[in-house]
Short mmCIF file of C-alpha atoms and ligand atoms in Angstrom, two decimals:
data_model
loop_
_atom_site.label_atom_id
_atom_site.label_comp_id
_atom_site.label_asym_id
_atom_site.label_seq_id
_atom_site.Cartn_x
_atom_site.Cartn_y
_atom_site.Cartn_z
CA UNK F 1 13.07 -3.13 29.15
CA UNK F 2 16.24 -1.20 28.71
CA UNK F 3 19.68 -2.53 29.40
CA UNK F 4 20.38 -3.01 33.11
CA UNK F 5 23.47 -0.78 33.02
CA UNK F 6 21.65 2.14 31.46
CA UNK F 7 18.99 2.32 34.19
CA UNK F 8 19.05 5.33 36.49
CA UNK F 9 20.20 4.47 40.00
CA UNK F 10 20.94 6.16 43.29
CA UNK F 11 23.94 5.19 45.30
CA UNK F 12 24.99 6.60 48.65
CA UNK F 13 28.68 6.24 49.46
CA UNK F 14 28.62 5.70 53.22
CA UNK F 15 32.33 6.51 53.49
CA UNK F 16 31.47 10.07 52.54
CA UNK F 17 28.03 10.65 54.05
CA UNK F 18 28.48 13.05 56.98
CA UNK F 19 24.89 12.90 58.16
CA UNK F 20 24.15 16.54 57.33
CA UNK F 21 20.53 15.96 56.21
CA UNK F 22 20.95 18.35 53.29
CA UNK F 23 19.50 15.84 50.82
CA UNK F 24 16.43 15.17 52.93
CA UNK F 25 15.71 18.84 53.64
CA UNK F 26 16.43 20.01 50.09
CA UNK F 27 14.08 17.35 48.74
CA UNK F 28 11.26 18.31 51.07
CA UNK F 29 11.72 21.99 50.23
CA UNK F 30 12.12 21.59 46.49
CA UNK F 31 8.99 19.50 46.16
CA UNK F 32 7.03 21.31 48.87
CA UNK F 33 6.18 18.03 50.53
CA UNK F 34 3.42 17.99 53.14
CA UNK F 35 4.45 17.59 56.76
CA UNK F 36 5.12 14.03 57.77
CA UNK F 37 6.27 13.05 54.28
CA UNK F 38 9.98 12.64 53.77
CA UNK F 39 10.89 11.12 50.45
CA UNK F 40 14.54 10.89 51.36
CA UNK F 41 15.90 10.09 54.78
CA UNK F 42 19.31 9.96 56.36
CA UNK F 43 19.81 7.04 58.68
CA UNK F 44 22.71 6.41 61.01
CA UNK F 45 23.70 3.00 62.30
CA UNK F 46 25.81 2.31 65.41
CA UNK F 47 25.35 5.93 66.48
CA UNK F 48 28.32 7.10 68.58
CA UNK F 49 30.33 3.90 68.35
CA UNK F 50 33.75 4.93 67.09
CA UNK F 51 34.90 3.20 63.96
CA UNK F 52 31.51 1.61 63.45
CA UNK F 53 29.16 4.55 63.04
CA UNK F 54 27.92 4.78 59.51
CA UNK F 55 25.33 6.97 57.82
CA UNK F 56 23.51 6.65 54.58
CA UNK F 57 20.70 8.31 52.73
CA UNK F 58 17.72 6.30 51.52
CA UNK F 59 14.73 6.88 49.31
CA UNK F 60 12.98 4.86 46.63
CA UNK F 61 15.70 2.82 44.91
CA UNK F 62 13.88 2.64 41.58
CA UNK F 63 14.17 -1.13 41.58
CA UNK F 64 14.54 -3.32 38.56
CA UNK F 65 11.36 -5.50 38.50
CA UNK F 66 9.94 -3.11 41.10
CA UNK F 67 7.83 -5.07 43.63
CA UNK F 68 5.56 -2.04 44.16
CA UNK F 69 4.60 -2.12 40.51
CA UNK F 70 3.78 -5.83 40.74
CA UNK F 71 1.31 -5.57 43.63
CA UNK F 72 -0.60 -2.36 42.88
CA UNK F 73 -4.30 -3.29 42.55
CA UNK F 74 -5.00 -0.34 40.27
CA UNK F 75 -1.84 -0.79 38.23
CA UNK F 76 -0.85 2.84 38.56
CA UNK F 77 2.93 2.43 38.32
CA UNK F 78 4.94 2.89 35.17
CA UNK F 79 8.62 2.42 34.64
CA UNK F 80 10.35 4.82 32.31
CA UNK F 81 12.78 3.78 29.61
CA UNK F 82 15.60 5.01 31.84
CA UNK F 83 14.39 2.85 34.74
CA UNK F 84 12.81 5.57 36.91
CA UNK F 85 9.79 4.10 38.73
CA UNK F 86 6.86 6.51 38.80
CA UNK F 87 3.18 6.28 39.64
CA UNK F 88 -0.07 8.02 38.81
CA UNK F 89 -1.44 9.71 41.93
CA UNK F 90 -4.81 10.30 40.36
CA UNK F 91 -5.26 6.55 39.91
CA UNK F 92 -3.71 5.52 43.24
CA UNK F 93 -6.23 4.70 45.97
CA UNK F 94 -3.78 4.73 48.87
CA UNK F 95 -4.22 1.07 49.80
CA UNK F 96 -0.69 0.63 51.13
CA UNK F 97 0.11 -2.54 49.18
CA UNK F 98 3.19 -1.00 47.56
CA UNK F 99 4.59 -0.26 51.01
CA UNK F 100 4.14 -3.91 52.07
CA UNK F 101 5.97 -5.04 48.94
CA UNK F 102 8.77 -2.48 49.01
CA UNK F 103 12.13 -3.66 50.41
CA UNK F 104 13.10 -0.08 51.29
CA UNK F 105 10.05 1.30 53.07
CA UNK F 106 9.83 4.02 50.43
CA UNK F 107 6.08 4.57 49.88
CA UNK F 108 4.45 6.97 52.35
CA UNK F 109 0.89 8.11 52.88
CA UNK F 110 -0.42 11.55 53.76
CA UNK F 111 -3.64 11.37 55.77
CA UNK F 112 -5.59 13.56 53.43
CA UNK F 113 -8.32 11.26 52.22
CA UNK F 114 -11.86 11.21 53.59
CA UNK F 115 -12.30 10.09 57.23
CA UNK F 116 -8.55 10.40 57.82
CA UNK F 117 -7.93 7.50 55.47
CA UNK F 118 -4.62 7.08 53.70
CA UNK F 119 -4.33 9.47 50.76
CA UNK F 120 -2.51 8.87 47.49
CA UNK F 121 0.92 7.35 47.96
CA UNK F 122 3.98 9.59 47.80
CA UNK F 123 7.55 8.57 47.11
CA UNK F 124 10.74 9.79 45.48
CA UNK F 125 10.32 10.47 41.76
CA UNK F 126 14.05 10.95 41.16
CA UNK F 127 12.88 14.49 40.41
CA UNK F 128 11.17 13.25 37.25
CA UNK F 129 7.62 14.41 38.04
CA UNK F 130 4.69 12.25 37.03
CA UNK F 131 2.46 11.25 34.13
CA UNK F 132 0.98 14.74 33.71
CA UNK F 133 2.14 17.33 31.20
CA UNK F 134 5.82 18.00 31.89
CA UNK F 135 6.43 21.05 34.08
CA UNK F 136 2.74 21.88 34.25
CA UNK F 137 1.40 23.50 37.42
CA UNK F 138 -0.53 20.33 38.22
CA UNK F 139 2.48 18.10 37.82
CA UNK F 140 4.49 20.31 40.15
CA UNK F 141 1.66 20.33 42.66
CA UNK F 142 1.16 16.55 42.70
CA UNK F 143 4.68 15.25 42.17
CA UNK F 144 7.05 18.15 42.80
CA UNK F 145 9.68 19.52 40.46
CA UNK F 146 10.55 17.80 37.22
CA UNK F 147 14.26 18.54 37.21
CA UNK F 148 15.09 15.63 34.94
CA UNK F 149 13.04 17.18 32.15
CA UNK F 150 15.09 20.36 32.59
CA UNK F 151 18.32 18.41 32.30
CA UNK F 152 19.16 18.93 35.98
CA UNK F 153 20.44 16.44 38.55
CA UNK F 154 17.95 15.33 41.23
CA UNK F 155 17.85 17.83 44.10
CA UNK F 156 19.31 15.54 46.75
CA UNK F 157 22.42 14.67 44.75
CA UNK F 158 22.81 18.30 43.64
CA UNK F 159 23.10 19.56 47.22
CA UNK F 160 25.22 16.72 48.61
CA UNK F 161 28.30 18.60 49.78
CA UNK F 162 30.57 15.57 49.94
CA UNK F 163 29.20 14.02 46.77
CA UNK F 164 28.31 10.94 48.77
CA UNK F 165 24.97 10.69 47.03
CA UNK F 166 25.48 9.62 43.44
CA UNK F 167 22.84 9.40 40.77
CA UNK F 168 23.01 8.46 37.12
CA UNK F 169 22.91 5.42 34.94
CA UNK F 170 24.15 2.34 36.74
CA UNK F 171 27.25 2.21 34.56
CA UNK F 172 28.56 5.71 35.42
CA UNK F 173 27.63 5.38 39.10
CA UNK F 174 29.60 2.19 39.45
CA UNK F 175 32.54 3.63 37.49
CA UNK F 176 32.75 6.62 39.85
CA UNK F 177 32.44 4.40 42.88
CA UNK F 178 35.07 1.97 41.66
CA UNK F 179 37.51 4.85 41.13
CA UNK F 180 36.83 6.06 44.65
CA UNK F 181 37.36 2.66 46.18
CA UNK F 182 40.63 2.30 44.25
CA UNK F 183 41.69 5.75 45.49
CA UNK F 184 40.86 4.97 49.11
CA UNK F 185 42.40 1.58 48.80
CA UNK F 186 39.71 0.06 50.96
CA UNK F 187 36.02 -0.59 51.34
CA UNK F 188 33.87 -1.89 48.55
CA UNK I 1 20.43 36.20 58.07
CA UNK I 2 22.45 33.38 56.70
CA UNK I 3 23.00 32.01 60.18
CA UNK I 4 19.31 31.93 60.92
CA UNK I 5 18.64 30.09 57.69
CA UNK I 6 21.19 27.46 58.59
CA UNK I 7 19.70 27.18 62.05
CA UNK I 8 16.27 26.81 60.54
CA UNK I 9 17.43 24.10 58.20
CA UNK I 10 19.15 22.31 61.06
CA UNK I 11 15.96 22.47 63.11
CA UNK I 12 13.98 21.12 60.20
CA UNK I 13 16.44 18.28 59.97
CA UNK I 14 16.12 17.55 63.66
CA UNK I 15 12.35 17.71 63.41
CA UNK I 16 12.36 15.13 60.68
CA UNK I 17 14.61 12.86 62.73
CA UNK I 18 12.33 13.22 65.73
CA UNK I 19 9.36 12.32 63.59
CA UNK I 20 11.26 9.42 62.12
CA UNK I 21 12.06 8.01 65.52
CA UNK I 22 8.42 7.79 66.47
CA UNK I 23 7.38 5.98 63.34
CA UNK I 24 7.20 2.21 63.48
CA UNK I 25 7.87 1.92 59.77
CA UNK I 26 9.97 4.83 58.61
CA UNK I 27 11.90 5.31 61.83
CA UNK I 28 14.81 3.37 63.22
CA UNK I 29 13.19 0.06 62.28
CA UNK I 30 13.53 0.98 58.64
CA UNK I 31 17.17 -0.11 58.38
CA UNK I 32 16.46 -3.47 59.99
CA UNK I 33 13.54 -3.95 57.64
CA UNK I 34 15.72 -3.21 54.64
CA UNK I 35 18.50 -5.50 55.78
CA UNK I 36 16.03 -8.23 56.68
CA UNK I 37 14.09 -8.17 53.42
CA UNK I 38 14.23 -11.59 51.81
CA UNK I 39 17.13 -12.75 53.99
CA UNK I 40 17.46 -16.46 54.68
CA UNK I 41 16.73 -16.15 58.39
CA UNK I 42 13.75 -13.79 57.95
CA UNK I 43 10.20 -14.90 57.24
CA UNK I 44 10.42 -13.31 53.79
CA UNK I 45 6.97 -11.85 54.26
CA UNK I 46 7.63 -8.99 51.85
CA UNK I 47 8.63 -11.41 49.11
CA UNK I 48 5.72 -13.70 49.97
CA UNK I 49 3.17 -10.90 49.89
CA UNK I 50 4.54 -9.61 46.58
CA UNK I 51 4.31 -13.06 45.04
CA UNK I 52 0.79 -13.80 46.32
CA UNK I 53 -0.65 -10.39 45.48
CA UNK I 54 0.94 -10.14 42.04
CA UNK I 55 0.12 -13.68 40.91
CA UNK I 56 -2.70 -15.27 42.90
CA UNK I 57 -5.08 -13.19 45.00
CA UNK I 58 -7.10 -11.57 42.23
CA UNK I 59 -7.40 -14.86 40.32
CA UNK I 60 -8.58 -16.79 43.36
CA UNK I 61 -11.17 -14.08 44.07
CA UNK I 62 -12.34 -14.29 40.47
CA UNK I 63 -12.53 -18.07 40.77
CA UNK I 64 -14.61 -17.86 43.94
CA UNK I 65 -16.82 -15.11 42.54
CA UNK I 66 -17.67 -17.11 39.41
CA UNK I 67 -17.15 -20.69 40.60
CA UNK I 68 -19.37 -20.73 43.68
CA UNK I 69 -22.43 -19.23 41.94
CA UNK I 70 -21.86 -21.58 39.00
CA UNK I 71 -22.03 -24.62 41.30
CA UNK I 72 -25.26 -23.29 42.82
CA UNK I 73 -26.70 -22.49 39.42
CA UNK I 74 -26.16 -26.12 38.45
CA UNK I 75 -27.60 -27.25 41.78
CA UNK I 76 -30.70 -25.16 41.17
CA UNK I 77 -31.11 -26.57 37.66
CA UNK I 78 -30.44 -30.20 38.58
CA UNK I 79 -31.67 -30.64 42.14
CA UNK I 80 -33.85 -27.59 42.38
CA UNK I 81 -35.16 -25.69 45.38
CA UNK I 82 -36.92 -27.11 48.41
CA UNK I 83 -40.39 -25.66 48.67
CA UNK I 84 -42.34 -25.82 51.92
CA UNK I 85 -45.98 -24.84 52.32
CA UNK I 86 -46.33 -21.49 54.00
CA UNK I 87 -49.89 -21.76 55.20
CA UNK I 88 -49.13 -23.85 58.26
CA UNK I 89 -48.30 -22.88 61.78
CA UNK I 90 -45.29 -20.75 62.51
CA UNK I 91 -42.86 -20.29 65.38
CA UNK I 92 -41.49 -16.92 66.44
CA UNK I 93 -37.76 -17.75 66.46
CA UNK I 94 -36.01 -14.44 65.88
CA UNK I 95 -36.97 -11.50 68.07
CA UNK I 96 -36.45 -7.87 67.15
CA UNK I 97 -32.96 -7.84 68.67
CA UNK I 98 -31.85 -10.90 66.64
CA UNK I 99 -33.23 -9.41 63.47
CA UNK I 100 -31.78 -5.93 64.00
CA UNK I 101 -28.33 -7.32 64.72
CA UNK I 102 -28.55 -9.61 61.70
CA UNK I 103 -29.79 -6.85 59.40
CA UNK I 104 -26.97 -4.50 60.39
CA UNK I 105 -24.45 -7.25 59.65
CA UNK I 106 -26.24 -8.03 56.39
CA UNK I 107 -26.17 -4.44 55.15
CA UNK I 108 -22.50 -4.15 56.15
CA UNK I 109 -21.62 -7.27 54.17
CA UNK I 110 -23.61 -6.09 51.17
CA UNK I 111 -21.32 -3.06 51.08
CA UNK I 112 -18.08 -4.68 52.28
CA UNK I 113 -18.01 -7.47 49.73
CA UNK I 114 -18.73 -5.57 46.50
CA UNK I 115 -16.41 -2.73 47.52
CA UNK I 116 -13.75 -5.29 48.44
CA UNK I 117 -14.07 -6.75 44.96
CA UNK I 118 -13.84 -3.31 43.37
CA UNK I 119 -10.50 -2.82 45.17
CA UNK I 120 -9.25 -6.30 44.25
CA UNK I 121 -10.09 -5.66 40.60
CA UNK I 122 -9.10 -1.99 40.86
CA UNK I 123 -7.25 -1.98 37.55
CA UNK I 124 -10.36 -3.28 35.77
CA UNK I 125 -12.28 -0.31 37.20
CA UNK I 126 -9.51 2.07 36.14
CA UNK I 127 -8.49 3.14 39.64
CA UNK I 128 -9.05 6.74 40.72
CA UNK I 129 -12.21 8.21 42.20
CA UNK I 130 -14.51 5.17 41.89
CA UNK I 131 -12.09 2.73 43.46
CA UNK I 132 -11.06 5.28 46.09
CA UNK I 133 -14.73 5.70 46.98
CA UNK I 134 -15.08 1.95 47.24
CA UNK I 135 -12.10 1.88 49.58
CA UNK I 136 -13.61 4.57 51.79
CA UNK I 137 -17.01 2.85 51.91
CA UNK I 138 -15.23 -0.42 52.66
CA UNK I 139 -13.59 1.18 55.68
CA UNK I 140 -16.77 2.98 56.75
CA UNK I 141 -19.03 -0.08 56.68
CA UNK I 142 -16.55 -1.96 58.81
CA UNK I 143 -17.83 0.13 61.71
CA UNK I 144 -21.45 -1.15 61.86
CA UNK I 145 -20.25 -4.72 61.40
CA UNK I 146 -17.69 -4.28 64.17
CA UNK I 147 -20.44 -3.02 66.46
CA UNK I 148 -22.75 -6.01 65.93
CA UNK I 149 -20.25 -8.84 65.58
CA UNK I 150 -19.91 -9.49 69.32
CA UNK I 151 -23.66 -9.35 70.10
CA UNK I 152 -24.24 -11.64 67.12
CA UNK I 153 -21.55 -14.04 68.32
CA UNK I 154 -23.12 -14.22 71.77
CA UNK I 155 -26.76 -14.47 70.75
CA UNK I 156 -26.20 -17.51 68.55
CA UNK I 157 -23.23 -19.10 70.29
CA UNK I 158 -25.25 -21.88 71.94
CA UNK I 159 -26.92 -22.87 68.68
CA UNK I 160 -23.62 -22.82 66.80
CA UNK I 161 -21.64 -25.32 68.85
CA UNK I 162 -20.93 -28.44 66.81
CA UNK I 163 -22.21 -31.83 67.94
CA UNK I 164 -22.10 -35.41 66.65
CA UNK I 165 -25.25 -34.99 64.55
CA UNK I 166 -23.28 -32.52 62.45
CA UNK I 167 -20.96 -35.25 61.21
CA UNK I 168 -23.95 -37.03 59.69
CA UNK I 169 -25.15 -33.77 58.19
CA UNK I 170 -21.81 -33.30 56.45
CA UNK I 171 -21.85 -36.91 55.14
CA UNK I 172 -25.04 -36.23 53.16
CA UNK I 173 -24.45 -32.48 52.83
CA UNK I 174 -27.69 -31.82 54.65
CA UNK I 175 -29.72 -33.73 52.09
CA UNK I 176 -29.37 -30.89 49.61
CA UNK I 177 -28.05 -33.20 46.92
CA UNK I 178 -31.36 -35.02 46.62
CA UNK I 179 -34.72 -33.80 45.45
CA UNK I 180 -36.46 -35.69 48.23
CA UNK I 181 -37.31 -34.09 51.52
CA UNK I 182 -35.33 -36.26 53.92
CA UNK I 183 -35.85 -35.65 57.59
CA UNK I 184 -32.70 -34.06 58.96
CA UNK I 185 -32.07 -34.35 62.65
CA UNK I 186 -30.53 -30.90 63.13
CA UNK I 187 -31.09 -28.43 65.96
CA UNK I 188 -31.93 -24.78 65.28
CA UNK I 189 -28.80 -24.45 63.19
CA UNK I 190 -27.61 -27.27 60.97
CA UNK I 191 -23.91 -27.93 60.42
CA UNK I 192 -23.82 -25.70 57.34
CA UNK I 193 -25.29 -22.79 59.21
CA UNK I 194 -22.87 -23.40 62.06
CA UNK I 195 -20.00 -23.31 59.64
CA UNK I 196 -21.20 -19.97 58.32
CA UNK I 197 -21.56 -18.72 61.89
CA UNK I 198 -17.91 -19.46 62.64
CA UNK I 199 -16.58 -18.06 59.38
CA UNK I 200 -18.70 -14.94 59.74
CA UNK I 201 -17.78 -14.40 63.39
CA UNK I 202 -14.15 -15.54 63.63
CA UNK I 203 -13.43 -14.73 60.00
CA UNK I 204 -15.28 -11.43 60.37
CA UNK I 205 -13.24 -10.47 63.43
CA UNK I 206 -10.06 -11.40 61.54
CA UNK I 207 -11.21 -9.18 58.68
CA UNK I 208 -11.92 -6.29 61.06
CA UNK I 209 -8.56 -6.56 62.81
CA UNK I 210 -6.47 -7.04 59.67
CA UNK I 211 -8.43 -4.23 58.00
CA UNK I 212 -7.86 -1.96 60.98
CA UNK I 213 -4.13 -2.70 60.79
CA UNK I 214 -4.04 -1.63 57.16
CA UNK I 215 -6.14 1.44 57.87
CA UNK I 216 -4.09 2.76 60.78
CA UNK I 217 -0.81 1.55 59.28
CA UNK I 218 1.73 3.30 61.50
CA UNK I 219 0.73 2.67 65.10
CA UNK I 220 2.57 1.17 68.00
CA UNK I 221 1.47 -1.88 69.93
CA UNK I 222 4.45 -3.07 71.88
CA UNK I 223 2.60 -6.16 73.04
CA UNK I 224 1.96 -7.37 69.50
CA UNK I 225 5.61 -6.99 68.57
CA UNK I 226 6.66 -8.90 71.66
CA UNK I 227 4.21 -11.75 71.18
CA UNK I 228 4.76 -12.22 67.47
CA UNK I 229 8.37 -11.08 67.23
CA UNK I 230 7.37 -9.26 64.05
CA UNK I 231 8.17 -5.70 63.11
CA UNK I 232 5.34 -3.34 62.22
CA UNK I 233 5.87 -3.71 58.48
CA UNK I 234 5.81 -7.50 58.78
CA UNK I 235 2.61 -7.32 60.84
CA UNK I 236 1.08 -5.29 58.03
CA UNK I 237 2.18 -7.90 55.50
CA UNK I 238 0.58 -10.63 57.59
CA UNK I 239 -2.58 -8.52 57.86
CA UNK I 240 -2.76 -8.05 54.09
CA UNK I 241 -2.23 -11.76 53.43
CA UNK I 242 -4.79 -12.78 56.08
CA UNK I 243 -7.34 -10.26 54.80
CA UNK I 244 -7.19 -11.80 51.35
CA UNK I 245 -7.08 -15.47 52.35
CA UNK I 246 -9.86 -15.08 54.93
CA UNK I 247 -11.67 -13.01 52.32
CA UNK I 248 -11.88 -16.10 50.07
CA UNK I 249 -13.69 -18.05 52.80
CA UNK I 250 -15.97 -15.18 53.79
CA UNK I 251 -17.00 -14.55 50.19
CA UNK I 252 -17.54 -18.25 49.40
CA UNK I 253 -19.71 -18.85 52.46
CA UNK I 254 -21.54 -15.54 52.11
CA UNK I 255 -22.63 -16.51 48.60
CA UNK I 256 -23.66 -19.91 49.95
CA UNK I 257 -25.64 -18.27 52.75
CA UNK I 258 -27.49 -16.05 50.30
CA UNK I 259 -28.20 -18.94 47.93
CA UNK I 260 -29.55 -21.20 50.66
CA UNK I 261 -31.81 -18.59 52.20
CA UNK I 262 -33.06 -16.98 49.02
CA UNK I 263 -33.13 -19.77 46.47
CA UNK I 264 -32.43 -23.29 47.73
CA UNK I 265 -35.05 -23.15 50.45
CA UNK I 266 -37.78 -21.06 48.97
CA UNK I 267 -38.77 -18.20 51.22
CA UNK I 268 -36.42 -19.04 54.08
CA UNK I 269 -35.20 -15.46 53.99
CA UNK I 270 -38.56 -14.22 55.35
CA UNK I 271 -37.86 -15.85 58.70
CA UNK I 272 -35.13 -13.32 59.47
CA UNK I 273 -37.37 -10.49 58.22
CA UNK I 274 -40.57 -11.34 60.10
CA UNK I 275 -39.04 -13.50 62.82
CA UNK I 276 -41.30 -16.50 62.08
CA UNK I 277 -40.10 -19.91 60.88
CA UNK I 278 -42.47 -22.32 59.11
CA UNK I 279 -43.49 -25.52 60.87
CA UNK I 280 -43.03 -27.77 57.86
CA UNK I 281 -39.56 -26.41 57.18
CA UNK I 282 -38.43 -26.85 60.78
CA UNK I 283 -39.93 -30.33 60.99
CA UNK I 284 -37.95 -31.59 58.05
CA UNK I 285 -34.71 -29.66 58.07
CA UNK I 286 -34.30 -29.16 61.82
CA UNK I 287 -36.04 -32.16 63.33
CA UNK I 288 -34.24 -32.13 66.68
CA UNK I 289 -35.23 -28.51 67.19
CA UNK I 290 -38.78 -29.32 66.05
CA UNK I 291 -39.18 -32.04 68.68
CA UNK I 292 -37.94 -29.72 71.39
CA UNK I 293 -40.30 -26.97 70.32
CA UNK I 294 -43.19 -29.46 70.21
CA UNK I 295 -42.43 -30.55 73.76
CA UNK I 296 -42.64 -26.94 74.85
CA UNK I 297 -46.00 -26.74 73.11
CA UNK I 298 -44.90 -24.39 70.35
CA UNK I 299 -46.62 -24.27 66.93
C1 LIG T 1 -16.11 -8.96 57.17
C2 LIG T 1 -15.74 -8.41 56.09
C3 LIG T 1 -14.69 -7.34 55.93
C4 LIG T 1 -14.25 -6.34 56.77
C5 LIG T 1 -14.75 -6.04 58.17
C6 LIG T 1 -13.23 -5.60 56.07
C7 LIG T 1 -12.55 -4.48 56.57
C8 LIG T 1 -11.53 -3.82 55.93
C9 LIG T 1 -10.86 -2.63 56.39
C10 LIG T 1 -11.18 -1.86 57.68
C11 LIG T 1 -9.89 -2.29 55.49
C12 LIG T 1 -8.93 -1.12 55.54
C13 LIG T 1 -9.45 -0.01 54.67
C14 LIG T 1 -8.46 1.09 54.46
O1 LIG T 1 -7.24 0.85 54.51
O2 LIG T 1 -8.90 2.21 54.21
C15 LIG T 1 -9.93 -3.29 54.46
C16 LIG T 1 -9.09 -3.33 53.36
C17 LIG T 1 -9.24 -4.19 52.29
N1 LIG T 1 -10.26 -5.12 52.10
FE1 LIG T 1 -11.62 -5.62 53.49
N2 LIG T 1 -13.04 -6.16 54.84
C18 LIG T 1 -13.92 -7.22 54.72
C19 LIG T 1 -14.09 -8.05 53.64
C20 LIG T 1 -13.35 -7.97 52.47
C21 LIG T 1 -13.55 -8.81 51.33
C22 LIG T 1 -14.59 -9.90 51.23
C23 LIG T 1 -12.65 -8.41 50.40
C24 LIG T 1 -12.44 -8.92 49.00
C25 LIG T 1 -13.36 -9.25 48.18
C26 LIG T 1 -11.87 -7.34 50.95
C27 LIG T 1 -10.85 -6.68 50.31
C28 LIG T 1 -10.06 -5.71 50.88
C29 LIG T 1 -8.89 -5.18 50.27
C30 LIG T 1 -8.35 -5.57 48.90
C31 LIG T 1 -8.36 -4.25 51.16
C32 LIG T 1 -7.03 -3.50 51.02
C33 LIG T 1 -7.14 -2.24 50.34
C34 LIG T 1 -7.49 -1.13 51.28
O3 LIG T 1 -6.91 -1.01 52.37
O4 LIG T 1 -8.32 -0.32 50.89
N3 LIG T 1 -12.33 -7.09 52.23
N4 LIG T 1 -10.95 -4.19 54.74
S1 LIG T 2 8.88 2.10 45.90
FE1 LIG T 2 10.17 0.51 46.81
S2 LIG T 2 9.78 -1.29 45.51
FE2 LIG T 2 9.09 0.48 44.36
S3 LIG T 2 10.85 1.05 43.10
FE3 LIG T 2 10.96 2.30 44.97
S4 LIG T 2 12.27 1.13 46.35
FE4 LIG T 2 11.64 -0.28 44.73
S1 LIG T 3 -1.10 2.79 47.54
FE1 LIG T 3 -1.50 3.49 45.45
S2 LIG T 3 0.36 3.06 44.34
FE2 LIG T 3 0.49 1.87 46.23
S3 LIG T 3 -0.34 -0.13 45.64
FE3 LIG T 3 -2.05 1.05 46.47
S4 LIG T 3 -3.01 2.02 44.69
FE4 LIG T 3 -0.98 1.30 44.04
#
């Protein structure tokens, strides 16, 4: 496994998130997600309470020692060198175990299997596609865009107008955030 | 034009929030679930499930799948089967209704168990189409079992209540450890059969309910949340843990059931096919029942 600090991570700076839903909508559009699937979601706590209201954007956190990967009965997860947690939808049976293990409620299930059963699991890929040939039609269809392969930033972070949503290796993300906190003079 | 696009995007956003609010997993509860994960004051069900599923469940299933038959293989070699003459008088014990209900449950189990194992050892089978098919069959064959489980529970309830004789049966394990044909004072069902009844019925209902939870996933049952104090995701974790742990018992006793009826007591399986039990077999293995039948002038 690669060095902890060089793993790709998301971080949402809740001092900046203005609850505009751009990340969530851009993600759904970019990857042409089926209805009912929302890889990234904006959640607001203490809605309307002045001084307390806070919003943040959540998706798969691409965990170190990912619990989803540990429980999958068909072993369809793989963790890239850079720490991005991906899975093979053609192997996945849609059992739901990864959802039970996930601390962030990231895995979701379209009802597209036989008899209305849960279909293959879907979650954020950090715009890194899947195990199929990079940028192939099939990869795009099953996993959405592979922006990482094209050297682009994940869609959600690219459209974040306040730059609340940060993505990159853990080292750079925490450097940026530390600078911000120093600048604001408050809030860690 | 630009305005309408913005409006459209805003509507989309609202739509996704509305959807999110209805969901019991990805809606408002999601934040609480994230904050609660693994916290001291929570039940740590997510951590528990991850630990059990990643380290133990598949190994225990493998142990049961190989261990139980191995014990019976040794039993067959060392003690051997009990053979009763089949030419004697018979008693019609299982009518068409009993047999139909039993056969539907039997077929369901013969699909549920192997498909369950294919899912448990999904990586061995390479995942994908085969394992997905097993999962779908597993869900499908829950339906016939769910239909017959209540009738089956009721039709054999009286015979399956434990009594003091059963303690003695357990002490000598029904006489199955000796080659001799000891007279066992059991009623229609001996303690072993009663045990299987309760695991199949109560365990079976647990399997149906926990399976249904996992199948439907995102549903709302206010009552359940109130009674248990658990969020939907935690209920699902409990369901997954229960389904596996109860699965161990169901599998172990199912194998036992099959061994007893097909091998240990030669030909016993025909009683549930034709409906007739053999006099000699009843006299020795179910003596209390035998006496009662005799009084009624049966055989
Ligand atoms: C009375 C017997 C049983 C019943 C009624 C039953 C029913 C169910 C149902 C309805 C599901 C949900 C299926 C879905 O999500 O599509 C399920 C899932 C599951 N069952 Fe069972 N089951 C039984 C026995 C077993 C046994 C013996 C095993 C193991 C050997 C097993 C292993 C599993 C596993 C691993 C899952 C989760 C994966 C999945 O959801 O597909 N089951 N069961
Ligand atoms: S699906 Fe959940 S457990 Fe798996 S890496 Fe993403 S956040 Fe972590
Ligand atoms: S739903 Fe798919 S990815 Fe998740 S644990 Fe089951 S088989 Fe693995």
